[in-house]
Amino acid sequence: MYRILLSVVSLFICSMTYAGQKVVNVSEAGTLAALLTDEEVGNVEDLKLTGNLNGSDIVLLRKMCGADRTVQGSLRYLDISEANIVSGGEKYGKNSFGDLYTQDNVLGDEMFTECSNLVSISLPKSAKKTGLFLFSFCSNLKKVEFPEVPELGYGTFEFCTSLEKIDLPKSITKVGVFTFGNLDNLKEVNMPSVTEIGDSTFVYCPKLEKVSMASVRQIGAKAFFGINSIRVIYLPANLKSINEYAFALCQNLGKIYSLSPTAPETAEDSFNDIDENCTVYVPKGSAASYKAARGWSKLNIVESDLTGINKNFTEQNIKVISRYDLQGRKQAKAAPGISILKMNDGSTRKVWKR
């Protein structure tokens, strides 16, 4: 009876260990395997690592996160924000360019590719660079905390089908080709400092509604191609160019707020096959620039007071803040006839009510 009770207590203690966060300091790179039991390798769900991690440690983490189908790992939450990636150890993967090894302070190519168990990860604060396909095919990934890196590489989140929202740090100024490609459930992306959006960056994101890009200067070819969930976009005042098919086949795109007083350079086909009634709201005094510009001239250009407009708004949260009749008198409520509506995004609208 005593032995049975002891076994039950031991099992309970093990369960408690796996239910909480396991914290391990890897003071010597390459020794993570020696610091975890076989049982922990297979059952730990929440792990925080400090110290130094090389290729051998990444191999083990990949197994624990589900990348190795021969190993039954359970790791879902990984915090390596206070750890350092260092060179050395065995190769952690292989791609068409050759074997993959760790480098000092680099989140290397495909480092967490196909880690299907991974739900949340906090990356090393010391990292200075990210590689290709960093999280591609991480089908359960929902949250990533980035270090202060300058850009995201090719295919960083491709096929991360559980991602719904992404908030990039202010350090990131460039997102590359297919960075957010094929994300079935992505709805919102906040990119406060990104100045360059690469080609096909958001291609095949069928639920994307909101993209905050207050600093963007260049939008690549097919960046938002075919996204029917986008109904309104806000283009910042410092935008300089929109490349081929950037918003083509966004068939529900009905409103574009362009804050630049001069029409950004645009390809003839940048807005092909969008909503035929799409209206472009531009600053007062700038309609002539847009109507004379390639790509813009075929759209419905309307001058509007865009002072103070919030680039983060979406159509769903634009509301009336005040209304006026044609003589400029404020109305307490909707009245028959023509009214001028002032919206909370800084724009104005003219409406008619029976």
PDB file of N, CA and C in Angstrom, residues 330-334:
ATOM      1  N   LYS A 330     -24.809  72.114 -36.993  1.00  0.00           N
ATOM      2  CA  LYS A 330     -24.650  70.783 -36.400  1.00  0.00           C
ATOM      3  C   LYS A 330     -26.012  70.150 -36.146  1.00  0.00           C
ATOM      4  N   GLN A 331     -26.119  68.870 -36.457  1.00  0.00           N
ATOM      5  CA  GLN A 331     -27.354  68.124 -36.252  1.00  0.00           C
ATOM      6  C   GLN A 331     -27.218  67.197 -35.047  1.00  0.00           C
ATOM      7  N   ALA A 332     -28.267  67.119 -34.256  1.00  0.00           N
ATOM      8  CA  ALA A 332     -28.247  66.249 -33.076  1.00  0.00           C
ATOM      9  C   ALA A 332     -28.402  64.786 -33.452  1.00  0.00           C
ATOM     10  N   LYS A 333     -29.095  64.528 -34.547  1.00  0.00           N
ATOM     11  CA  LYS A 333     -29.312  63.151 -34.998  1.00  0.00           C
ATOM     12  C   LYS A 333     -29.550  63.151 -36.504  1.00  0.00           C
ATOM     13  N   ALA A 334     -29.622  61.952 -37.064  1.00  0.00           N
ATOM     14  CA  ALA A 334     -29.846  61.839 -38.506  1.00  0.00           C
ATOM     15  C   ALA A 334     -31.157  62.504 -38.892  1.00  0.00           C
TER      16      ALA A 334
END
